[in-house]
Amino acid sequence: MVLTKIAWRSIWRSKMRSSVVIFAIASGLLGGLFSSAWMNGMAKQRVENTFVYETGHMQIHHPDYAENKDVKKTITEVEAKLNELSDYPGVRAVTKRILVTGMSATANKNMGVSIVGVDPKEEKEVFNIYQRIDSSSGTFFDLKKKNSIVISKALAAELKAKLKSKIVLTFQDYNGEITGAAFKVVGLYKTDNNPWDKMHVFVRNEDLARVLEIPEDQAHEIVTVLDDFEQAEFMVTDLQSKFPDAKVEDWAELSPYLSLMSGYMDTMMGLFMVIILGALGFGIVNTMLMVVLERTKELGMLMAIGMTRKRVFMMIMLETIFLALVGGIVGELISMIVINYYNKSGIDLSFVGEGMESVGYAAITYPMLEGYRYIQITILVVVTAVIASIYPAIKALKLHPAEAIRSI
Amino acid sequence: MKTIVKIAWRNIWRNKRRTLITVASIMFALFFAIIMRGFQKGSYAKMKENAVESYSGYLQIQNKDYWDDKNINNTMDIDPDLVQEFREDSRVRVVFPRLESFALASSGESTKGIAVMGIDPDQEDEMTQVKSYLQEGQFIEQNDKSILVAEGLAKFLGIKVNDTLILFSSGYHGATAAGLYPVKGILKLPTPEMNRSTAYLPLLEAQNLFSAYDRFTSLIFDLYDMDQVEEVASMVSSKIDQDHYSVMGWQAMNKELLQMIETDNAGGVIMIAILYMVIAFGIFGTVLMMTNERIREFSVMISVGMQRVKLATVVVVELFFLTALAVLAGIIISLPVMFYFYYNPIEFSGDAVEVMQDFNFEPVMPMSIEPSIFVFQGIAISILSLIAMSYPTIKILKLDVVNGLRS
């Protein structure tokens, strides 16, 4: 108890020196935490976007569908499966899709696309593509017109198409014949993932089913969104046993890079933090060494009047830990304020937007950091301080009281 | 001055421990900064090189409408004599034509939209080394009526060498383009995106397929020296009819890639700036202690007649030595690591490959050994030290000697 008091007071005896260390730690943490939050926010956004625009939380296909997306590899008795799924606990919404790869053509040129046949009403419960159609760019099949199509702005630019343009889709039908039909553009969407946008067009599934000549009550894909996406992996097994004739996959299986990416980001953040703390460690060692050498006389005096070596050692340790803790807390508080501010306002990178969106990231990013990270960092800072204080504390131990008192 | 240098040099070794710790902390930061930048710059160089060498070339002549609207109607033909003239230019390595378009490829089982590249097999290989990507089968010859398929695409379509591939598209001025081609070979292309959706036909056959006789989408230039792109571009521009053709440089053709690199690079610079900020505090802390510890010493020196300016110079030279030592040490310890990775680039395996490919990165981390990396990092550290030096200088110039002696 007395030791803590002495240690605490010793820190504040030389304000300048302590402030330098505290600021070093605080600024190091601010930098590290803010960049971590930034990366983390980007990754989270990417994951969320993938869910709401691309994959949903869980998908069901024919077991061999993924191999080469053969039109014939369909799921049968779709309606029964949809009903069963929507009654399943934890499922928020479910929809079916008919999929085919083909070519989209205007008078201007042709491009390869994935054609997605959707049920507009259910689709809106599961995916948010419809929210990415601005007011001047039409709607997501609000009008009951036959052979309507929704394409992305990026693809429209390539094809030189606009609202009400005709687009001819060509693909192989269920019987292996090359077939096609003309569709009228009713909506133009834009997500943050440019390459994905160029690849995906949406039509009503009844229109696509008719041209494809696909049998009744069949579809290629059933997509489910859950109340909590993290429950997906626990539901797969049970659902798989319910539908033995199909393959049930959760989002982590569907896009392995999502879970990998968060892992990669975590590793990067961790590594960066360790490097920063390493650099801080050197600074702390240096400062504490000065502290010990500067106070040789004082420490000698303390030993001479009966303070045990163990206590001297502890005192130096405590001083270091206090310094680190003060620096740590100051740094984390500032980081929290800065991160929360930018979390609300977002960081706009639209000046490099094309580069970001070409790899599927939004141009406006929202840094965020979970609470437990702050606790992790605090522990790391203390550990660094303890390690950094060992050497100076040992130096203090080796002082001989008689000589130490005599020193200047 | 000689004396000053001598005194400074001896001064830093009077307190070996402090010198070593300071040097170590700067060295540590420098080491990380250099290695990190080395990996980053290495990856960028590789990406640029891949984009240029495997696809775009350094320069292209195109129909002036082609870039904004890449379709078969915006193709071009060009006077062969002019092409010959370009080929004879000493700065130009190869000039070759390409006809690129889009088609629906079907193996009967499955169908996919693909990029069809009509190439002159030998000339194309001179720049892109496309023959080295051959995995199985044989490479196409100029007069073949067969096709080469990228490995990812072959897997998707479920086809092997000698299987037949159906191509379906629209040709020049709305003609129907359809053809059956035996697969002569399978290529493993370096860029993931190309590997998923590219097929190569001999140029003549591609022109037949798309009814675009004697036409091509671009004339591609490979140069000996990247720095000569500008001058060659203006030379080419002056010789072509600007109303029909335009010259595109590699930077304009790879804009998205360059922007992505810039974004990533900015992230790297920010990280290093943070690291340096931490180090700056460390350096400043050291300087602060060093100064305060030696107030008495300085006071004695001044009272026995040393000029303040000289004394300040001594201290500045000390710090200069410290910084120089640290920078040297940092560079020396990073060199072996850099060279090791330069000759043995990290190759990712397992799941990481998929992530990298998803971002269209090759799953390798090459290392750059550009001297500019060292120079820049060295300069950055020196600037930090310079700022730190101002403290003892001011302190010495304003020192109250009487009180200083008593401390």
Coordinates of C-alpha atoms in Angstrom, one line a residue, chain A residues 38-362:
Chain A
W38 CA -10.9 1.5 -39.5
M39 CA -9.9 -1.9 -40.9
N40 CA -12.5 -3.6 -38.7
G41 CA -15.2 -1.3 -39.9
M42 CA -14.4 -1.9 -43.5
A43 CA -14.4 -5.7 -43.0
K44 CA -17.7 -5.6 -41.1
Q45 CA -19.3 -3.5 -43.8
R46 CA -18.0 -5.9 -46.5
V47 CA -19.5 -8.8 -44.6
E48 CA -22.8 -7.0 -44.1
N49 CA -22.9 -6.0 -47.8
T50 CA -22.2 -9.5 -48.9
F51 CA -25.2 -10.7 -46.8
V52 CA -27.7 -8.2 -48.0
Y53 CA -26.7 -8.0 -51.6
E54 CA -25.1 -11.2 -52.5
T55 CA -25.5 -14.3 -50.4
G56 CA -28.0 -14.0 -47.6
H57 CA -27.2 -16.1 -44.5
M58 CA -27.9 -19.6 -45.8
Q59 CA -28.5 -21.1 -49.2
I60 CA -29.9 -24.4 -50.5
H61 CA -29.0 -25.9 -53.9
H62 CA -29.0 -29.1 -55.7
P63 CA -25.9 -31.0 -54.4
D64 CA -24.1 -30.8 -57.7
Y65 CA -25.2 -27.3 -58.7
A66 CA -22.0 -25.5 -57.6
E67 CA -19.9 -27.7 -59.8
N68 CA -20.8 -25.9 -63.1
K69 CA -24.1 -24.2 -62.4
D70 CA -26.0 -26.6 -64.7
V71 CA -29.5 -25.4 -65.4
K72 CA -30.8 -28.9 -64.9
K73 CA -29.5 -29.2 -61.3
T74 CA -32.6 -27.8 -59.6
I75 CA -34.2 -28.2 -56.2
T76 CA -37.6 -29.9 -56.4
E77 CA -40.7 -29.4 -54.3
V78 CA -39.6 -25.8 -53.7
E79 CA -42.9 -24.5 -52.2
A80 CA -43.0 -27.2 -49.5
K81 CA -39.4 -26.4 -48.6
L82 CA -40.1 -22.7 -48.5
N83 CA -43.0 -23.2 -46.1
E84 CA -41.0 -25.5 -43.9
L85 CA -38.2 -23.0 -43.8
S86 CA -40.3 -20.0 -43.0
D87 CA -41.8 -21.8 -40.0
Y88 CA -38.3 -22.8 -38.7
P89 CA -37.3 -21.0 -35.5
G90 CA -34.7 -18.2 -36.1
V91 CA -35.5 -17.8 -39.8
R92 CA -36.5 -14.2 -40.7
A93 CA -37.3 -14.5 -44.3
V94 CA -36.8 -16.9 -47.2
T95 CA -37.0 -16.7 -51.0
K96 CA -36.4 -18.8 -54.1
R97 CA -34.4 -18.0 -57.2
I98 CA -33.9 -19.3 -60.7
L99 CA -30.4 -18.8 -62.0
V100 CA -28.8 -19.1 -65.4
T101 CA -25.6 -17.7 -66.9
G102 CA -26.0 -16.1 -70.3
M103 CA -25.3 -13.2 -72.4
S104 CA -27.0 -9.8 -72.3
A105 CA -27.0 -7.8 -75.6
T106 CA -28.1 -4.5 -76.9
A107 CA -27.6 -3.1 -80.3
N108 CA -24.3 -1.8 -78.9
K109 CA -22.6 -4.9 -77.5
N110 CA -23.0 -8.0 -75.5
M111 CA -21.7 -9.0 -72.0
G112 CA -21.8 -12.1 -70.0
V113 CA -24.1 -12.0 -67.0
S114 CA -25.7 -14.1 -64.3
I115 CA -29.4 -13.9 -64.7
V116 CA -31.3 -14.1 -61.4
G117 CA -35.0 -14.9 -61.5
V118 CA -36.6 -13.5 -58.4
D119 CA -40.0 -13.3 -56.7
P120 CA -39.9 -9.4 -56.1
K121 CA -42.1 -9.5 -52.9
E122 CA -40.1 -12.2 -51.1
E123 CA -36.8 -10.9 -52.6
K124 CA -37.2 -7.6 -50.8
E125 CA -37.5 -9.4 -47.5
V126 CA -34.2 -11.2 -48.0
F127 CA -32.0 -8.9 -50.2
N128 CA -31.6 -5.1 -50.2
I129 CA -30.8 -4.6 -53.9
Y130 CA -34.2 -2.8 -54.2
Q131 CA -32.9 -0.1 -51.8
R132 CA -30.0 0.6 -54.1
I133 CA -32.2 2.0 -56.9
D134 CA -32.5 5.7 -56.5
S135 CA -35.7 7.6 -57.2
S136 CA -34.7 8.6 -60.7
S137 CA -33.7 5.1 -61.7
G138 CA -37.0 3.2 -61.8
T139 CA -38.1 0.5 -59.4
F140 CA -37.6 -3.1 -58.4
F141 CA -40.5 -4.7 -60.4
D142 CA -43.2 -2.4 -58.9
L143 CA -45.2 -2.4 -62.1
K144 CA -46.8 -5.6 -63.3
K145 CA -45.2 -5.6 -66.7
K146 CA -44.2 -8.8 -68.4
N147 CA -40.5 -9.4 -69.2
S148 CA -39.1 -6.6 -67.0
I149 CA -35.4 -6.6 -66.1
V150 CA -33.4 -4.7 -63.4
I151 CA -29.7 -4.2 -64.2
S152 CA -26.9 -2.3 -62.6
K153 CA -25.8 1.2 -63.6
A154 CA -22.4 -0.2 -64.3
L155 CA -23.7 -2.7 -66.8
A156 CA -26.1 -0.2 -68.3
A157 CA -23.2 2.1 -69.0
E158 CA -21.4 -0.8 -70.7
L159 CA -24.4 -1.8 -72.8
K160 CA -25.4 1.8 -73.4
A161 CA -28.8 1.0 -72.0
K162 CA -31.2 3.2 -69.9
L163 CA -34.6 2.8 -68.4
K164 CA -37.1 1.3 -71.0
S165 CA -34.2 0.0 -73.2
K166 CA -34.6 -3.4 -74.6
I167 CA -32.1 -6.0 -73.6
V168 CA -31.8 -9.4 -75.2
L169 CA -30.8 -12.2 -72.9
T170 CA -29.4 -15.4 -74.5
F171 CA -28.8 -18.6 -72.6
Q172 CA -29.2 -22.4 -72.7
D173 CA -32.6 -23.6 -71.7
Y174 CA -33.5 -26.7 -69.6
N175 CA -33.4 -28.9 -72.7
G176 CA -30.0 -27.7 -73.7
E177 CA -31.2 -25.5 -76.6
I178 CA -29.9 -22.0 -77.0
T179 CA -32.8 -19.6 -76.4
G180 CA -33.4 -16.0 -75.6
A181 CA -35.9 -13.3 -75.0
A182 CA -36.1 -9.5 -75.0
F183 CA -36.6 -7.7 -71.6
K184 CA -37.4 -4.1 -70.9
V185 CA -35.2 -2.3 -68.3
V186 CA -37.4 -1.1 -65.4
G187 CA -34.8 -0.4 -62.7
L188 CA -31.1 0.5 -62.4
Y189 CA -29.3 -0.4 -59.2
K190 CA -25.8 0.3 -57.8
T191 CA -24.1 -1.5 -54.9
D192 CA -20.6 -0.9 -53.6
N193 CA -19.1 -3.8 -55.5
N194 CA -18.5 -2.8 -59.1
P195 CA -17.5 -6.2 -60.5
W196 CA -20.4 -7.9 -58.9
D197 CA -22.8 -5.3 -60.3
K198 CA -21.6 -5.8 -63.8
M199 CA -22.3 -9.6 -63.5
H200 CA -25.8 -9.7 -62.1
V201 CA -29.2 -8.9 -63.7
F202 CA -32.6 -9.5 -62.2
V203 CA -35.8 -10.7 -63.9
R204 CA -39.1 -12.1 -62.5
N205 CA -38.8 -15.8 -61.9
E206 CA -42.1 -16.5 -63.8
D207 CA -40.7 -14.8 -66.9
L208 CA -37.4 -16.7 -66.6
A209 CA -39.1 -20.0 -65.8
R210 CA -41.2 -19.7 -69.0
V211 CA -38.2 -19.0 -71.3
L212 CA -36.1 -21.6 -69.6
E213 CA -38.9 -24.2 -69.8
I214 CA -38.1 -25.2 -66.3
P215 CA -40.6 -27.7 -64.7
E216 CA -43.2 -26.5 -62.2
D217 CA -42.1 -26.1 -58.5
Q218 CA -38.4 -26.1 -59.2
A219 CA -35.7 -23.5 -58.6
H220 CA -31.9 -23.4 -58.4
E221 CA -31.5 -21.6 -55.1
I222 CA -33.3 -21.0 -51.9
V223 CA -31.9 -18.2 -49.8
T224 CA -32.6 -17.6 -46.1
V225 CA -31.9 -14.8 -43.8
L226 CA -31.8 -15.4 -40.0
D227 CA -32.5 -13.2 -37.0
D228 CA -28.8 -13.7 -36.1
F229 CA -26.3 -14.6 -38.8
E230 CA -24.0 -16.3 -36.3
Q231 CA -26.5 -19.0 -35.7
A232 CA -26.2 -20.2 -39.3
E233 CA -23.5 -22.8 -38.7
F234 CA -25.6 -24.4 -35.9
M235 CA -28.7 -24.7 -38.1
V236 CA -27.1 -26.2 -41.1
T237 CA -26.9 -29.8 -39.8
D238 CA -30.5 -29.9 -38.7
L239 CA -31.8 -28.4 -42.0
Q240 CA -29.6 -30.7 -44.0
S241 CA -31.3 -33.7 -42.4
K242 CA -34.7 -32.2 -43.2
F243 CA -33.8 -31.8 -46.9
P244 CA -31.7 -34.9 -47.8
D245 CA -32.1 -34.3 -51.5
A246 CA -30.4 -30.9 -51.4
K247 CA -27.3 -29.2 -50.1
V248 CA -27.6 -26.7 -47.3
E249 CA -24.7 -24.2 -46.8
D250 CA -24.2 -21.3 -44.5
W251 CA -22.5 -18.0 -45.5
A252 CA -19.1 -19.1 -44.2
E253 CA -19.2 -22.0 -46.7
L254 CA -20.7 -19.9 -49.5
S255 CA -18.0 -17.2 -49.4
P256 CA -15.1 -18.7 -47.4
Y257 CA -13.2 -15.4 -47.9
L258 CA -15.6 -13.6 -45.6
S259 CA -14.6 -15.5 -42.5
L260 CA -11.0 -15.6 -43.8
M261 CA -11.0 -11.9 -44.3
S262 CA -12.0 -11.1 -40.7
G263 CA -9.3 -13.5 -39.6
Y264 CA -6.8 -11.8 -41.9
M265 CA -7.8 -8.4 -40.6
D266 CA -7.5 -9.6 -37.0
T267 CA -4.0 -10.9 -37.7
M268 CA -3.0 -7.7 -39.3
M269 CA -4.4 -5.6 -36.5
G270 CA -2.7 -7.8 -33.9
L271 CA 0.6 -7.6 -35.7
F272 CA 0.4 -3.9 -36.0
M273 CA -0.5 -3.5 -32.3
V274 CA 2.5 -5.7 -31.3
I275 CA 4.8 -3.6 -33.5
I276 CA 3.6 -0.4 -31.9
L277 CA 3.8 -1.8 -28.4
G278 CA 7.3 -3.1 -29.2
A279 CA 8.3 0.5 -30.2
L280 CA 6.7 1.8 -27.0
G281 CA 8.5 -0.8 -25.0
F282 CA 11.9 0.6 -26.1
G283 CA 10.8 4.0 -25.1
I284 CA 9.6 2.8 -21.7
V285 CA 12.9 0.9 -21.0
N286 CA 14.8 4.0 -21.9
T287 CA 12.8 6.3 -19.7
M288 CA 12.8 3.9 -16.7
L289 CA 16.5 3.4 -17.0
M290 CA 17.0 7.1 -16.7
V291 CA 14.7 7.2 -13.7
V292 CA 16.8 4.6 -12.0
L293 CA 20.1 6.1 -12.8
E294 CA 18.9 9.6 -11.9
R295 CA 17.6 8.5 -8.6
T296 CA 20.6 6.4 -7.6
K297 CA 21.2 8.6 -4.5
E298 CA 17.6 8.5 -3.5
L299 CA 17.3 4.7 -4.0
G300 CA 20.6 4.2 -2.0
M301 CA 19.1 6.3 0.8
L302 CA 15.9 4.2 0.8
M303 CA 17.9 1.0 1.0
A304 CA 20.2 2.4 3.7
I305 CA 17.2 3.2 5.9
G306 CA 15.9 -0.3 5.6
M307 CA 13.9 -0.7 2.4
T308 CA 14.4 -4.3 1.1
R309 CA 15.7 -4.9 -2.4
K310 CA 12.5 -6.7 -3.2
R311 CA 10.5 -3.6 -2.3
V312 CA 12.8 -1.4 -4.4
F313 CA 12.2 -3.8 -7.3
M314 CA 8.5 -3.7 -6.8
M315 CA 8.5 0.1 -6.6
I316 CA 10.2 0.5 -10.0
M317 CA 7.8 -2.1 -11.5
L318 CA 4.8 -0.3 -10.0
E319 CA 5.9 3.1 -11.3
T320 CA 6.2 1.7 -14.8
I321 CA 2.8 0.0 -14.7
F322 CA 1.2 3.2 -13.4
L323 CA 2.8 5.2 -16.2
A324 CA 1.6 2.7 -18.8
L325 CA -1.8 2.5 -17.3
V326 CA -2.3 6.3 -17.3
G327 CA -1.0 6.4 -20.8
G328 CA -3.2 3.5 -21.8
I329 CA -6.3 4.9 -20.3
V330 CA -5.7 8.4 -21.8
G331 CA -5.0 6.8 -25.2
E332 CA -8.1 4.6 -25.1
L333 CA -10.4 7.4 -24.0
I334 CA -9.1 9.6 -26.9
S335 CA -9.4 6.7 -29.3
M336 CA -13.0 6.0 -28.2
I337 CA -14.0 9.6 -28.7
V338 CA -12.3 9.8 -32.1
I339 CA -13.6 6.4 -33.3
N340 CA -17.2 7.1 -32.1
Y341 CA -17.1 10.5 -33.9
Y342 CA -16.0 8.9 -37.2
N343 CA -18.4 6.0 -36.7
K344 CA -21.2 8.5 -36.8
S345 CA -19.9 10.7 -39.6
G346 CA -18.0 8.1 -41.6
I347 CA -14.7 8.6 -43.5
D348 CA -15.3 9.5 -47.1
L349 CA -12.9 7.9 -49.5
S350 CA -14.9 8.7 -52.6
F351 CA -11.9 10.5 -54.1
V352 CA -10.4 7.0 -54.5
G353 CA -13.9 5.5 -54.7
E354 CA -13.4 3.7 -58.0
G355 CA -10.4 1.9 -56.7
M356 CA -12.3 0.9 -53.5
E357 CA -15.4 -0.2 -55.2
S358 CA -13.6 -2.1 -57.9
V359 CA -12.6 -4.5 -55.1
G360 CA -16.0 -4.4 -53.4
Y361 CA -15.5 -1.9 -50.6
A362 CA -17.8 1.0 -49.9

